[in-house]
């Protein structure tokens, strides 16, 4: 395993987000499109669109209202013509990914350290 410095790790901006909406991506066998509130106010902010390739393990309704851990400072990525604006963290298990959640209700956008 390669080691990184604390300065490298500090470049990752992790925040708590709340999943507001989720739906299957039409024409995709894997993708679910999520709208996640990470505490960014409109007009410049608002919910982030995040695409997750987890349809074989989850239904969209499994995500609604969940508080998840989001990497918010990744460069956006185009997937099937849609922009993914972050990544939710998950643990890889033999049964598929298990998303990291926050057990106590907190304000969307709270920074994780």
Short mmCIF file of C-alpha atoms in Angstrom, two decimals:
data_model
loop_
_atom_site.label_atom_id
_atom_site.label_comp_id
_atom_site.label_asym_id
_atom_site.label_seq_id
_atom_site.Cartn_x
_atom_site.Cartn_y
_atom_site.Cartn_z
CA UNK A 1 0.00 0.00 0.00
CA UNK A 2 1.32 3.43 -0.95
CA UNK A 3 1.46 5.96 1.88
CA UNK A 4 0.33 9.56 1.48
CA UNK A 5 1.08 12.55 3.64
CA UNK A 6 -1.45 14.27 5.87
CA UNK A 7 -1.22 17.21 3.43
CA UNK A 8 -2.30 14.92 0.56
CA UNK A 9 -5.23 13.61 2.61
CA UNK A 10 -6.23 17.16 3.57
CA UNK A 11 -6.87 17.85 -0.13
CA UNK A 12 -9.93 15.57 0.01
CA UNK A 13 -12.98 17.54 1.06
CA UNK A 14 -15.47 15.21 2.74
CA UNK A 15 -18.93 16.41 3.78
CA UNK A 16 -22.19 14.95 5.00
CA UNK A 17 -24.92 14.96 2.38
CA UNK A 18 -28.58 13.99 2.52
CA UNK A 19 -30.04 12.12 -0.44
CA UNK A 20 -33.13 14.03 -1.58
CA UNK A 21 -33.99 12.10 -4.74
CA UNK A 22 -32.85 8.93 -6.48
CA UNK A 23 -33.85 7.24 -9.71
CA UNK A 24 -32.62 4.58 -12.09
CA UNK A 25 -30.83 5.86 -15.16
CA UNK A 26 -32.81 4.78 -18.19
CA UNK A 27 -30.78 2.60 -20.55
CA UNK A 28 -28.19 1.70 -17.91
CA UNK A 29 -27.84 -1.66 -16.20
CA UNK A 30 -25.81 -0.20 -13.30
CA UNK A 31 -26.49 3.49 -12.69
CA UNK A 32 -28.63 5.23 -10.11
CA UNK A 33 -28.82 9.04 -10.27
CA UNK A 34 -28.98 10.78 -6.90
CA UNK A 35 -29.62 14.37 -5.89
CA UNK A 36 -27.64 15.03 -2.71
CA UNK A 37 -27.90 18.14 -0.51
CA UNK A 38 -24.41 19.02 0.73
CA UNK A 39 -25.39 22.40 2.16
CA UNK A 40 -24.62 24.54 -0.89
CA UNK A 41 -27.14 27.34 -1.27
CA UNK A 42 -28.63 28.27 -4.67
CA UNK A 43 -28.17 29.92 -7.10
CA UNK A 44 -24.55 28.75 -7.39
CA UNK A 45 -25.16 25.63 -5.29
CA UNK A 46 -28.11 23.41 -4.58
CA UNK A 47 -28.20 19.62 -4.61
CA UNK A 48 -25.33 17.76 -6.29
CA UNK A 49 -26.04 15.14 -8.91
CA UNK A 50 -24.10 11.96 -8.16
CA UNK A 51 -24.15 8.85 -10.32
CA UNK A 52 -23.51 5.51 -8.62
CA UNK A 53 -23.06 2.18 -10.40
CA UNK A 54 -24.94 0.16 -7.79
CA UNK A 55 -28.29 -0.80 -9.34
CA UNK A 56 -27.52 -4.52 -8.95
CA UNK A 57 -27.41 -4.08 -5.12
CA UNK A 58 -29.70 -1.14 -4.39
CA UNK A 59 -33.04 0.33 -5.38
CA UNK A 60 -33.31 4.12 -5.65
CA UNK A 61 -35.65 4.27 -2.66
CA UNK A 62 -32.94 2.71 -0.47
CA UNK A 63 -31.10 6.03 -0.57
CA UNK A 64 -33.86 8.59 0.06
CA UNK A 65 -33.30 10.49 3.32
CA UNK A 66 -29.96 8.80 4.08
CA UNK A 67 -27.06 10.88 5.38
CA UNK A 68 -24.02 9.85 3.36
CA UNK A 69 -20.34 10.77 3.22
CA UNK A 70 -19.48 12.60 -0.02
CA UNK A 71 -16.17 13.60 -1.60
CA UNK A 72 -17.19 17.04 -2.86
CA UNK A 73 -14.03 18.37 -4.50
CA UNK A 74 -13.54 15.76 -7.21
CA UNK A 75 -13.55 16.96 -10.79
CA UNK A 76 -16.98 16.34 -12.34
CA UNK A 77 -17.16 13.27 -14.57
CA UNK A 78 -19.44 12.69 -17.55
CA UNK A 79 -21.16 9.29 -17.48
CA UNK A 80 -23.74 8.39 -20.15
CA UNK A 81 -24.06 12.08 -21.03
CA UNK A 82 -24.75 13.14 -17.42
CA UNK A 83 -22.42 14.93 -15.04
CA UNK A 84 -21.53 13.27 -11.73
CA UNK A 85 -20.54 15.97 -9.24
CA UNK A 86 -19.04 13.98 -6.38
CA UNK A 87 -18.66 10.49 -4.99
CA UNK A 88 -20.34 8.81 -2.04
CA UNK A 89 -17.98 6.68 0.04
CA UNK A 90 -18.67 2.97 0.44
CA UNK A 91 -17.01 -0.10 1.88
CA UNK A 92 -16.53 -2.98 -0.58
CA UNK A 93 -17.89 -6.23 0.81
CA UNK A 94 -18.47 -9.69 -0.67
CA UNK A 95 -22.18 -8.79 -0.87
CA UNK A 96 -21.51 -5.47 -2.66
CA UNK A 97 -20.88 -1.90 -1.56
CA UNK A 98 -22.08 -0.62 1.82
CA UNK A 99 -22.37 3.16 1.87
CA UNK A 100 -20.91 5.10 4.78
CA UNK A 101 -23.69 6.85 6.66
CA UNK A 102 -23.86 9.18 9.63
CA UNK A 103 -25.75 7.67 12.60
CA UNK A 104 -26.85 10.98 14.17
CA UNK A 105 -28.73 13.69 12.26
CA UNK A 106 -26.45 16.59 11.32
CA UNK A 107 -26.72 19.61 9.08
CA UNK A 108 -26.02 18.91 5.38
CA UNK A 109 -22.60 20.18 4.39
CA UNK A 110 -20.93 19.52 7.76
CA UNK A 111 -17.25 18.90 7.07
CA UNK A 112 -15.81 15.51 7.96
CA UNK A 113 -12.30 15.43 9.35
#
